[in-house]
XYZ file of C-alpha atoms in Angstrom:
135
model
C -19.944 -36.115 5.066
C -16.714 -34.740 6.309
C -16.234 -32.871 3.237
C -19.411 -30.834 3.101
C -19.083 -30.537 6.856
C -15.914 -28.636 6.379
C -16.821 -27.037 3.145
C -19.994 -25.747 5.431
C -17.894 -24.594 8.138
C -15.585 -22.809 5.712
C -18.332 -20.776 3.874
C -19.819 -19.828 7.347
C -16.402 -18.610 8.522
C -15.810 -16.726 5.494
C -19.520 -15.008 6.101
C -18.732 -13.940 9.650
C -15.553 -12.391 8.149
C -17.331 -10.730 5.249
C -20.340 -9.349 7.916
C -17.618 -7.870 10.187
C -15.734 -6.251 7.499
C -18.641 -4.521 5.915
C -19.911 -3.054 9.147
C -19.848 0.696 9.528
C -17.118 2.316 11.356
C -15.362 5.219 12.020
C -11.340 5.238 11.570
C -8.815 7.900 12.517
C -5.137 8.716 12.187
C -2.854 11.443 13.456
C -0.609 13.744 11.366
C 2.040 14.244 11.259
C 3.922 11.978 13.309
C 7.638 10.731 13.461
C 6.126 6.931 12.642
C 3.786 5.747 9.726
C 0.034 6.215 10.861
C -2.462 3.891 9.619
C -6.316 4.735 9.879
C -7.436 2.762 12.967
C -11.106 2.199 14.053
C -12.484 3.882 17.176
C -9.134 5.030 18.639
C -6.087 6.241 17.389
C -2.830 8.167 19.051
C 0.460 9.461 18.758
C 3.061 9.795 21.871
C 4.679 12.728 19.668
C 3.500 14.867 16.675
C 6.113 16.575 14.394
C 4.088 19.534 14.164
C 2.690 22.214 16.226
C -0.250 22.567 13.834
C -1.272 18.565 13.656
C -4.282 17.351 11.943
C -6.535 14.364 12.724
C -7.958 12.625 9.876
C -11.315 10.675 10.372
C -12.836 8.180 7.688
C -15.983 6.548 7.606
C -15.887 3.365 6.450
C -19.637 2.342 5.068
C -20.989 -1.113 4.521
C -22.345 -0.026 1.280
C -22.067 3.286 -0.881
C -22.928 6.940 0.850
C -24.823 9.265 -0.516
C -24.688 11.828 2.694
C -23.009 11.584 5.959
C -23.773 13.727 9.084
C -20.779 14.031 11.453
C -21.028 15.067 15.033
C -17.475 16.422 16.545
C -16.033 17.658 19.464
C -12.577 18.669 21.380
C -11.705 21.313 24.116
C -9.213 22.433 21.695
C -8.903 25.913 19.533
C -8.960 24.936 15.749
C -10.830 24.080 12.699
C -13.341 21.115 11.642
C -13.607 20.456 7.789
C -16.337 17.825 7.734
C -18.968 18.011 5.102
C -21.370 15.248 3.769
C -19.055 12.989 2.666
C -16.908 10.034 4.782
C -13.971 12.320 5.455
C -13.704 14.855 8.567
C -10.512 16.649 9.509
C -9.569 18.696 12.364
C -6.984 20.919 12.364
C -5.505 21.951 15.527
C -4.142 26.022 15.485
C -1.948 25.153 18.082
C -2.780 27.822 20.599
C -3.720 25.312 23.824
C -1.204 25.353 26.448
C -2.162 21.349 27.296
C 0.571 19.053 25.432
C -1.977 16.069 25.429
C -4.743 16.673 22.727
C -8.089 15.083 22.168
C -10.602 15.075 19.535
C -13.824 12.897 18.691
C -15.981 12.563 15.408
C -18.920 10.406 15.038
C -21.250 9.704 12.548
C -24.612 10.164 13.473
C -26.680 9.314 10.363
C -26.362 8.083 7.142
C -28.082 8.183 3.686
C -26.925 5.395 1.292
C -27.349 5.714 -2.403
C -29.795 2.770 -2.230
C -32.026 5.042 -0.656
C -32.260 3.730 3.075
C -30.917 5.695 5.475
C -29.451 4.430 9.296
C -29.122 6.260 12.477
C -26.124 5.673 14.350
C -23.725 6.653 17.038
C -20.263 5.360 15.314
C -17.441 7.321 16.798
C -13.444 7.452 16.620
C -11.557 9.673 19.213
C -7.870 10.742 18.814
C -5.328 11.232 21.663
C -2.103 12.480 20.757
C 0.735 14.669 22.746
C 2.581 17.638 21.395
C 5.352 17.522 24.178
C 6.607 20.170 26.230
C 5.176 23.897 25.786
C 7.362 26.798 26.471
């Protein structure tokens, strides 16, 4: 009886962890920086980037294989966005804005999965980073 209860509890816990791991989410990372960066869900940042023209990588981590992704993105900065119908979106900061504190947000608004199903969503990640003093 106890064995069965433990096994059931373990399987239930595994199912919960698996469900969370398969959740649709957007991750981001700022580059280049003086410390190693990893893609993180929802928010990423850096106290100091090591280039006057940094970039922010956004990655949609889907719950199942994707055919097409629709992105919405925003920033008060000048620069270039490269966001096609894939799971990747990048903001290239051109370094021309005077403010040292920077931010950029990318959201996935719609996904067409390879199995033919689709989903509307608003999964976002925001990057905040600092270029340091600007002279």
